[in-house]
Amino acid sequence: MSDAGVALVERVRATFEPDPAFVRAQWRGFRWWPGLFAQRIVADEPERRGGFEVHRVSAECVLVSGVSGGATTFAVLAETNMREAGSSAVRWNSETGEVSLHASVYLTPGQEDAAGTRLLHAALLQLGDAARLREPLARALGGTPVVDSPEGGEPRRDPDPLLEAWQAY
């Protein structure tokens, strides 16, 4: 199988041009810190479905930790997903108690350009949404806004200009 998924991850990385001090390579992807939180771009292992090679590539920002499930949590998530109907879903991970923004694209041969454009837009918009929603969601959910940094480093205090790119839309 080819690796169009990893190629798309590299396209995102090359387009975003993250500061080398705030980016780390990961298996089939990378993680970078555009501000006080991280964004992870990763390609799953390709699969064969219906005779086609299918690749899923995702962008995710963890925003809030320490969130328990329940009616209030699900009501806040539903209301946020309805009000902030962008390219990323606000979702809760029951195993970790974290709330994140998540966007994925699936691509098959011949769809690399279109899927790449969709993921680039979704990942870019996700950055602005993450910066805006982190603290309000933490308050509404009774959790803690995630403050993340590269291993052994300090949290980034000078936000990457891409956090404001959503304003061009």
JSON list of C-alpha atoms in Angstrom, two decimals:
[
{"chain": "A", "resi": 1, "resn": "MET", "atom": "CA", "xyz": [0.00, 0.00, 0.00]},
{"chain": "A", "resi": 2, "resn": "SER", "atom": "CA", "xyz": [1.13, 3.55, -0.64]},
{"chain": "A", "resi": 3, "resn": "ASP", "atom": "CA", "xyz": [1.08, 6.09, 2.14]},
{"chain": "A", "resi": 4, "resn": "ALA", "atom": "CA", "xyz": [-1.04, 8.97, 0.93]},
{"chain": "A", "resi": 5, "resn": "GLY", "atom": "CA", "xyz": [-2.07, 9.58, 4.56]},
{"chain": "A", "resi": 6, "resn": "VAL", "atom": "CA", "xyz": [1.47, 10.33, 5.71]},
{"chain": "A", "resi": 7, "resn": "ALA", "atom": "CA", "xyz": [2.01, 12.43, 2.59]},
{"chain": "A", "resi": 8, "resn": "LEU", "atom": "CA", "xyz": [-1.01, 14.53, 3.58]},
{"chain": "A", "resi": 9, "resn": "VAL", "atom": "CA", "xyz": [0.36, 14.93, 7.13]},
{"chain": "A", "resi": 10, "resn": "GLU", "atom": "CA", "xyz": [3.59, 16.25, 5.61]},
{"chain": "A", "resi": 11, "resn": "ARG", "atom": "CA", "xyz": [1.61, 18.62, 3.37]},
{"chain": "A", "resi": 12, "resn": "VAL", "atom": "CA", "xyz": [-0.07, 20.10, 6.46]},
{"chain": "A", "resi": 13, "resn": "ARG", "atom": "CA", "xyz": [3.26, 20.43, 8.25]},
{"chain": "A", "resi": 14, "resn": "ALA", "atom": "CA", "xyz": [4.89, 22.12, 5.24]},
{"chain": "A", "resi": 15, "resn": "THR", "atom": "CA", "xyz": [1.94, 24.49, 4.82]},
{"chain": "A", "resi": 16, "resn": "PHE", "atom": "CA", "xyz": [1.74, 25.47, 8.50]},
{"chain": "A", "resi": 17, "resn": "GLU", "atom": "CA", "xyz": [5.54, 25.83, 8.84]},
{"chain": "A", "resi": 18, "resn": "PRO", "atom": "CA", "xyz": [5.48, 25.42, 12.64]},
{"chain": "A", "resi": 19, "resn": "ASP", "atom": "CA", "xyz": [8.32, 26.89, 14.69]},
{"chain": "A", "resi": 20, "resn": "PRO", "atom": "CA", "xyz": [10.85, 24.02, 15.09]},
{"chain": "A", "resi": 21, "resn": "ALA", "atom": "CA", "xyz": [11.04, 24.70, 18.84]},
{"chain": "A", "resi": 22, "resn": "PHE", "atom": "CA", "xyz": [7.32, 23.89, 19.11]},
{"chain": "A", "resi": 23, "resn": "VAL", "atom": "CA", "xyz": [6.93, 20.82, 16.90]},
{"chain": "A", "resi": 24, "resn": "ARG", "atom": "CA", "xyz": [7.68, 17.13, 17.52]},
{"chain": "A", "resi": 25, "resn": "ALA", "atom": "CA", "xyz": [7.53, 14.24, 15.09]},
{"chain": "A", "resi": 26, "resn": "GLN", "atom": "CA", "xyz": [5.28, 11.36, 16.11]},
{"chain": "A", "resi": 27, "resn": "TRP", "atom": "CA", "xyz": [4.47, 8.00, 14.57]},
{"chain": "A", "resi": 28, "resn": "ARG", "atom": "CA", "xyz": [2.65, 8.77, 11.29]},
{"chain": "A", "resi": 29, "resn": "GLY", "atom": "CA", "xyz": [2.26, 12.43, 12.20]},
{"chain": "A", "resi": 30, "resn": "PHE", "atom": "CA", "xyz": [3.38, 15.37, 14.26]},
{"chain": "A", "resi": 31, "resn": "ARG", "atom": "CA", "xyz": [2.34, 17.39, 17.26]},
{"chain": "A", "resi": 32, "resn": "TRP", "atom": "CA", "xyz": [2.86, 21.11, 17.55]},
{"chain": "A", "resi": 33, "resn": "TRP", "atom": "CA", "xyz": [2.14, 23.86, 20.04]},
{"chain": "A", "resi": 34, "resn": "PRO", "atom": "CA", "xyz": [0.64, 26.98, 18.42]},
{"chain": "A", "resi": 35, "resn": "GLY", "atom": "CA", "xyz": [-0.15, 28.40, 21.88]},
{"chain": "A", "resi": 36, "resn": "LEU", "atom": "CA", "xyz": [-0.95, 27.01, 25.32]},
{"chain": "A", "resi": 37, "resn": "PHE", "atom": "CA", "xyz": [-2.38, 23.83, 23.76]},
{"chain": "A", "resi": 38, "resn": "ALA", "atom": "CA", "xyz": [-1.13, 21.28, 21.21]},
{"chain": "A", "resi": 39, "resn": "GLN", "atom": "CA", "xyz": [-2.55, 20.19, 17.87]},
{"chain": "A", "resi": 40, "resn": "ARG", "atom": "CA", "xyz": [-1.86, 16.67, 16.67]},
{"chain": "A", "resi": 41, "resn": "ILE", "atom": "CA", "xyz": [-2.00, 15.78, 12.97]},
{"chain": "A", "resi": 42, "resn": "VAL", "atom": "CA", "xyz": [-1.83, 12.03, 12.36]},
{"chain": "A", "resi": 43, "resn": "ALA", "atom": "CA", "xyz": [-2.54, 9.45, 9.66]},
{"chain": "A", "resi": 44, "resn": "ASP", "atom": "CA", "xyz": [-4.01, 6.09, 10.62]},
{"chain": "A", "resi": 45, "resn": "GLU", "atom": "CA", "xyz": [-2.67, 2.96, 8.97]},
{"chain": "A", "resi": 46, "resn": "PRO", "atom": "CA", "xyz": [-4.32, 2.61, 5.53]},
{"chain": "A", "resi": 47, "resn": "GLU", "atom": "CA", "xyz": [-7.08, 0.03, 5.13]},
{"chain": "A", "resi": 48, "resn": "ARG", "atom": "CA", "xyz": [-8.61, -1.77, 2.17]},
{"chain": "A", "resi": 49, "resn": "ARG", "atom": "CA", "xyz": [-12.34, -1.19, 1.80]},
{"chain": "A", "resi": 50, "resn": "GLY", "atom": "CA", "xyz": [-14.41, -2.20, -1.19]},
{"chain": "A", "resi": 51, "resn": "GLY", "atom": "CA", "xyz": [-11.26, -2.77, -3.23]},
{"chain": "A", "resi": 52, "resn": "PHE", "atom": "CA", "xyz": [-9.85, 0.69, -2.43]},
{"chain": "A", "resi": 53, "resn": "GLU", "atom": "CA", "xyz": [-7.04, 1.79, -0.21]},
{"chain": "A", "resi": 54, "resn": "VAL", "atom": "CA", "xyz": [-8.53, 4.22, 2.33]},
{"chain": "A", "resi": 55, "resn": "HIS", "atom": "CA", "xyz": [-6.56, 6.63, 4.48]},
{"chain": "A", "resi": 56, "resn": "ARG", "atom": "CA", "xyz": [-7.89, 8.58, 7.46]},
{"chain": "A", "resi": 57, "resn": "VAL", "atom": "CA", "xyz": [-5.99, 11.69, 8.56]},
{"chain": "A", "resi": 58, "resn": "SER", "atom": "CA", "xyz": [-7.04, 13.61, 11.67]},
{"chain": "A", "resi": 59, "resn": "ALA", "atom": "CA", "xyz": [-6.39, 16.91, 13.40]},
{"chain": "A", "resi": 60, "resn": "GLU", "atom": "CA", "xyz": [-7.09, 17.16, 17.12]},
{"chain": "A", "resi": 61, "resn": "CYS", "atom": "CA", "xyz": [-6.61, 19.68, 19.93]},
{"chain": "A", "resi": 62, "resn": "VAL", "atom": "CA", "xyz": [-7.24, 18.62, 23.53]},
{"chain": "A", "resi": 63, "resn": "LEU", "atom": "CA", "xyz": [-8.83, 21.60, 25.27]},
{"chain": "A", "resi": 64, "resn": "VAL", "atom": "CA", "xyz": [-10.09, 20.58, 28.71]},
{"chain": "A", "resi": 65, "resn": "SER", "atom": "CA", "xyz": [-9.19, 17.86, 31.21]},
{"chain": "A", "resi": 66, "resn": "GLY", "atom": "CA", "xyz": [-10.94, 16.50, 34.29]},
{"chain": "A", "resi": 67, "resn": "VAL", "atom": "CA", "xyz": [-14.41, 16.29, 32.73]},
{"chain": "A", "resi": 68, "resn": "SER", "atom": "CA", "xyz": [-16.80, 13.60, 33.92]},
{"chain": "A", "resi": 69, "resn": "GLY", "atom": "CA", "xyz": [-19.70, 12.33, 31.87]},
{"chain": "A", "resi": 70, "resn": "GLY", "atom": "CA", "xyz": [-23.29, 13.11, 32.59]},
{"chain": "A", "resi": 71, "resn": "ALA", "atom": "CA", "xyz": [-26.27, 15.11, 31.44]},
{"chain": "A", "resi": 72, "resn": "THR", "atom": "CA", "xyz": [-24.57, 18.49, 31.87]},
{"chain": "A", "resi": 73, "resn": "THR", "atom": "CA", "xyz": [-21.49, 17.42, 29.93]},
{"chain": "A", "resi": 74, "resn": "PHE", "atom": "CA", "xyz": [-23.53, 16.05, 27.04]},
{"chain": "A", "resi": 75, "resn": "ALA", "atom": "CA", "xyz": [-25.81, 19.09, 26.97]},
{"chain": "A", "resi": 76, "resn": "VAL", "atom": "CA", "xyz": [-22.81, 21.45, 26.82]},
{"chain": "A", "resi": 77, "resn": "LEU", "atom": "CA", "xyz": [-21.16, 19.39, 24.08]},
{"chain": "A", "resi": 78, "resn": "ALA", "atom": "CA", "xyz": [-24.38, 19.22, 22.04]},
{"chain": "A", "resi": 79, "resn": "GLU", "atom": "CA", "xyz": [-25.00, 22.95, 22.39]},
{"chain": "A", "resi": 80, "resn": "THR", "atom": "CA", "xyz": [-21.39, 23.77, 21.49]},
{"chain": "A", "resi": 81, "resn": "ASN", "atom": "CA", "xyz": [-21.43, 21.51, 18.44]},
{"chain": "A", "resi": 82, "resn": "MET", "atom": "CA", "xyz": [-24.67, 23.15, 17.30]},
{"chain": "A", "resi": 83, "resn": "ARG", "atom": "CA", "xyz": [-23.52, 26.73, 17.95]},
{"chain": "A", "resi": 84, "resn": "GLU", "atom": "CA", "xyz": [-19.97, 26.23, 16.66]},
{"chain": "A", "resi": 85, "resn": "ALA", "atom": "CA", "xyz": [-20.86, 24.20, 13.59]},
{"chain": "A", "resi": 86, "resn": "GLY", "atom": "CA", "xyz": [-17.41, 24.29, 12.03]},
{"chain": "A", "resi": 87, "resn": "SER", "atom": "CA", "xyz": [-15.17, 21.63, 10.58]},
{"chain": "A", "resi": 88, "resn": "SER", "atom": "CA", "xyz": [-14.27, 20.08, 13.96]},
{"chain": "A", "resi": 89, "resn": "ALA", "atom": "CA", "xyz": [-16.48, 18.24, 16.40]},
{"chain": "A", "resi": 90, "resn": "VAL", "atom": "CA", "xyz": [-16.25, 18.93, 20.12]},
{"chain": "A", "resi": 91, "resn": "ARG", "atom": "CA", "xyz": [-16.00, 15.52, 21.74]},
{"chain": "A", "resi": 92, "resn": "TRP", "atom": "CA", "xyz": [-15.47, 13.95, 25.15]},
{"chain": "A", "resi": 93, "resn": "ASN", "atom": "CA", "xyz": [-13.15, 10.99, 25.75]},
{"chain": "A", "resi": 94, "resn": "SER", "atom": "CA", "xyz": [-14.66, 8.85, 28.51]},
{"chain": "A", "resi": 95, "resn": "GLU", "atom": "CA", "xyz": [-11.35, 7.06, 29.18]},
{"chain": "A", "resi": 96, "resn": "THR", "atom": "CA", "xyz": [-9.28, 10.20, 29.77]},
{"chain": "A", "resi": 97, "resn": "GLY", "atom": "CA", "xyz": [-11.94, 12.74, 30.82]},
{"chain": "A", "resi": 98, "resn": "GLU", "atom": "CA", "xyz": [-10.65, 15.12, 28.13]},
{"chain": "A", "resi": 99, "resn": "VAL", "atom": "CA", "xyz": [-12.65, 17.29, 25.76]},
{"chain": "A", "resi": 100, "resn": "SER", "atom": "CA", "xyz": [-11.14, 17.97, 22.36]},
{"chain": "A", "resi": 101, "resn": "LEU", "atom": "CA", "xyz": [-11.81, 19.36, 18.91]},
{"chain": "A", "resi": 102, "resn": "HIS", "atom": "CA", "xyz": [-11.47, 16.66, 16.26]},
{"chain": "A", "resi": 103, "resn": "ALA", "atom": "CA", "xyz": [-11.61, 16.69, 12.46]},
{"chain": "A", "resi": 104, "resn": "SER", "atom": "CA", "xyz": [-10.85, 13.86, 10.04]},
{"chain": "A", "resi": 105, "resn": "VAL", "atom": "CA", "xyz": [-10.77, 13.29, 6.32]},
{"chain": "A", "resi": 106, "resn": "TYR", "atom": "CA", "xyz": [-10.84, 10.02, 4.45]},
{"chain": "A", "resi": 107, "resn": "LEU", "atom": "CA", "xyz": [-9.02, 9.81, 1.16]},
{"chain": "A", "resi": 108, "resn": "THR", "atom": "CA", "xyz": [-8.79, 7.25, -1.59]},
{"chain": "A", "resi": 109, "resn": "PRO", "atom": "CA", "xyz": [-6.60, 7.31, -4.71]},
{"chain": "A", "resi": 110, "resn": "GLY", "atom": "CA", "xyz": [-7.39, 10.33, -6.85]},
{"chain": "A", "resi": 111, "resn": "GLN", "atom": "CA", "xyz": [-8.85, 12.35, -3.95]},
{"chain": "A", "resi": 112, "resn": "GLU", "atom": "CA", "xyz": [-5.59, 13.49, -2.39]},
{"chain": "A", "resi": 113, "resn": "ASP", "atom": "CA", "xyz": [-5.91, 17.15, -3.44]},
{"chain": "A", "resi": 114, "resn": "ALA", "atom": "CA", "xyz": [-9.53, 17.59, -2.37]},
{"chain": "A", "resi": 115, "resn": "ALA", "atom": "CA", "xyz": [-9.03, 15.74, 0.93]},
{"chain": "A", "resi": 116, "resn": "GLY", "atom": "CA", "xyz": [-5.86, 17.70, 1.58]},
{"chain": "A", "resi": 117, "resn": "THR", "atom": "CA", "xyz": [-7.62, 21.01, 1.07]},
{"chain": "A", "resi": 118, "resn": "ARG", "atom": "CA", "xyz": [-10.44, 19.97, 3.42]},
{"chain": "A", "resi": 119, "resn": "LEU", "atom": "CA", "xyz": [-8.00, 18.88, 6.13]},
{"chain": "A", "resi": 120, "resn": "LEU", "atom": "CA", "xyz": [-5.88, 22.03, 5.80]},
{"chain": "A", "resi": 121, "resn": "HIS", "atom": "CA", "xyz": [-8.96, 24.24, 6.22]},
{"chain": "A", "resi": 122, "resn": "ALA", "atom": "CA", "xyz": [-10.32, 22.14, 9.10]},
{"chain": "A", "resi": 123, "resn": "ALA", "atom": "CA", "xyz": [-6.98, 22.09, 10.95]},
{"chain": "A", "resi": 124, "resn": "LEU", "atom": "CA", "xyz": [-6.52, 25.83, 10.47]},
{"chain": "A", "resi": 125, "resn": "LEU", "atom": "CA", "xyz": [-10.02, 26.69, 11.67]},
{"chain": "A", "resi": 126, "resn": "GLN", "atom": "CA", "xyz": [-9.57, 24.27, 14.56]},
{"chain": "A", "resi": 127, "resn": "LEU", "atom": "CA", "xyz": [-6.70, 26.40, 15.89]},
{"chain": "A", "resi": 128, "resn": "GLY", "atom": "CA", "xyz": [-8.84, 29.52, 16.22]},
{"chain": "A", "resi": 129, "resn": "ASP", "atom": "CA", "xyz": [-11.74, 27.53, 17.67]},
{"chain": "A", "resi": 130, "resn": "ALA", "atom": "CA", "xyz": [-9.41, 25.93, 20.24]},
{"chain": "A", "resi": 131, "resn": "ALA", "atom": "CA", "xyz": [-8.04, 29.30, 21.33]},
{"chain": "A", "resi": 132, "resn": "ARG", "atom": "CA", "xyz": [-11.57, 30.73, 21.70]},
{"chain": "A", "resi": 133, "resn": "LEU", "atom": "CA", "xyz": [-13.31, 27.72, 23.28]},
{"chain": "A", "resi": 134, "resn": "ARG", "atom": "CA", "xyz": [-10.72, 26.35, 25.75]},
{"chain": "A", "resi": 135, "resn": "GLU", "atom": "CA", "xyz": [-11.59, 28.48, 28.75]},
{"chain": "A", "resi": 136, "resn": "PRO", "atom": "CA", "xyz": [-15.37, 28.84, 28.23]},
{"chain": "A", "resi": 137, "resn": "LEU", "atom": "CA", "xyz": [-15.70, 25.06, 27.84]},
{"chain": "A", "resi": 138, "resn": "ALA", "atom": "CA", "xyz": [-13.62, 24.44, 30.95]},
{"chain": "A", "resi": 139, "resn": "ARG", "atom": "CA", "xyz": [-15.90, 26.73, 32.96]},
{"chain": "A", "resi": 140, "resn": "ALA", "atom": "CA", "xyz": [-19.09, 25.19, 31.55]},
{"chain": "A", "resi": 141, "resn": "LEU", "atom": "CA", "xyz": [-17.86, 21.62, 32.10]},
{"chain": "A", "resi": 142, "resn": "GLY", "atom": "CA", "xyz": [-16.17, 22.11, 35.47]},
{"chain": "A", "resi": 143, "resn": "GLY", "atom": "CA", "xyz": [-12.83, 20.99, 34.05]},
{"chain": "A", "resi": 144, "resn": "THR", "atom": "CA", "xyz": [-9.39, 22.51, 33.68]},
{"chain": "A", "resi": 145, "resn": "PRO", "atom": "CA", "xyz": [-8.16, 24.23, 30.50]},
{"chain": "A", "resi": 146, "resn": "VAL", "atom": "CA", "xyz": [-5.26, 22.18, 29.19]},
{"chain": "A", "resi": 147, "resn": "VAL", "atom": "CA", "xyz": [-1.89, 23.94, 29.25]},
{"chain": "A", "resi": 148, "resn": "ASP", "atom": "CA", "xyz": [0.52, 21.83, 27.25]},
{"chain": "A", "resi": 149, "resn": "SER", "atom": "CA", "xyz": [4.15, 22.21, 26.20]},
{"chain": "A", "resi": 150, "resn": "PRO", "atom": "CA", "xyz": [6.82, 20.25, 24.38]},
{"chain": "A", "resi": 151, "resn": "GLU", "atom": "CA", "xyz": [8.60, 17.70, 26.57]},
{"chain": "A", "resi": 152, "resn": "GLY", "atom": "CA", "xyz": [10.95, 19.50, 28.91]},
{"chain": "A", "resi": 153, "resn": "GLY", "atom": "CA", "xyz": [9.84, 22.92, 27.70]},
{"chain": "A", "resi": 154, "resn": "GLU", "atom": "CA", "xyz": [7.75, 25.80, 28.89]},
{"chain": "A", "resi": 155, "resn": "PRO", "atom": "CA", "xyz": [4.24, 26.50, 27.57]},
{"chain": "A", "resi": 156, "resn": "ARG", "atom": "CA", "xyz": [4.26, 28.76, 24.54]},
{"chain": "A", "resi": 157, "resn": "ARG", "atom": "CA", "xyz": [3.40, 32.33, 25.56]},
{"chain": "A", "resi": 158, "resn": "ASP", "atom": "CA", "xyz": [3.75, 33.95, 22.12]},
{"chain": "A", "resi": 159, "resn": "PRO", "atom": "CA", "xyz": [0.91, 32.44, 20.05]},
{"chain": "A", "resi": 160, "resn": "ASP", "atom": "CA", "xyz": [1.57, 31.41, 16.48]},
{"chain": "A", "resi": 161, "resn": "PRO", "atom": "CA", "xyz": [-0.06, 33.82, 13.99]},
{"chain": "A", "resi": 162, "resn": "LEU", "atom": "CA", "xyz": [-2.08, 30.88, 12.59]},
{"chain": "A", "resi": 163, "resn": "LEU", "atom": "CA", "xyz": [-4.32, 31.11, 15.69]},
{"chain": "A", "resi": 164, "resn": "GLU", "atom": "CA", "xyz": [-5.83, 34.24, 14.11]},
{"chain": "A", "resi": 165, "resn": "ALA", "atom": "CA", "xyz": [-6.04, 32.90, 10.54]},
{"chain": "A", "resi": 166, "resn": "TRP", "atom": "CA", "xyz": [-9.74, 32.05, 10.99]},
{"chain": "A", "resi": 167, "resn": "GLN", "atom": "CA", "xyz": [-10.49, 35.76, 10.67]},
{"chain": "A", "resi": 168, "resn": "ALA", "atom": "CA", "xyz": [-9.77, 35.52, 6.94]},
{"chain": "A", "resi": 169, "resn": "TYR", "atom": "CA", "xyz": [-12.86, 33.34, 6.58]}
]
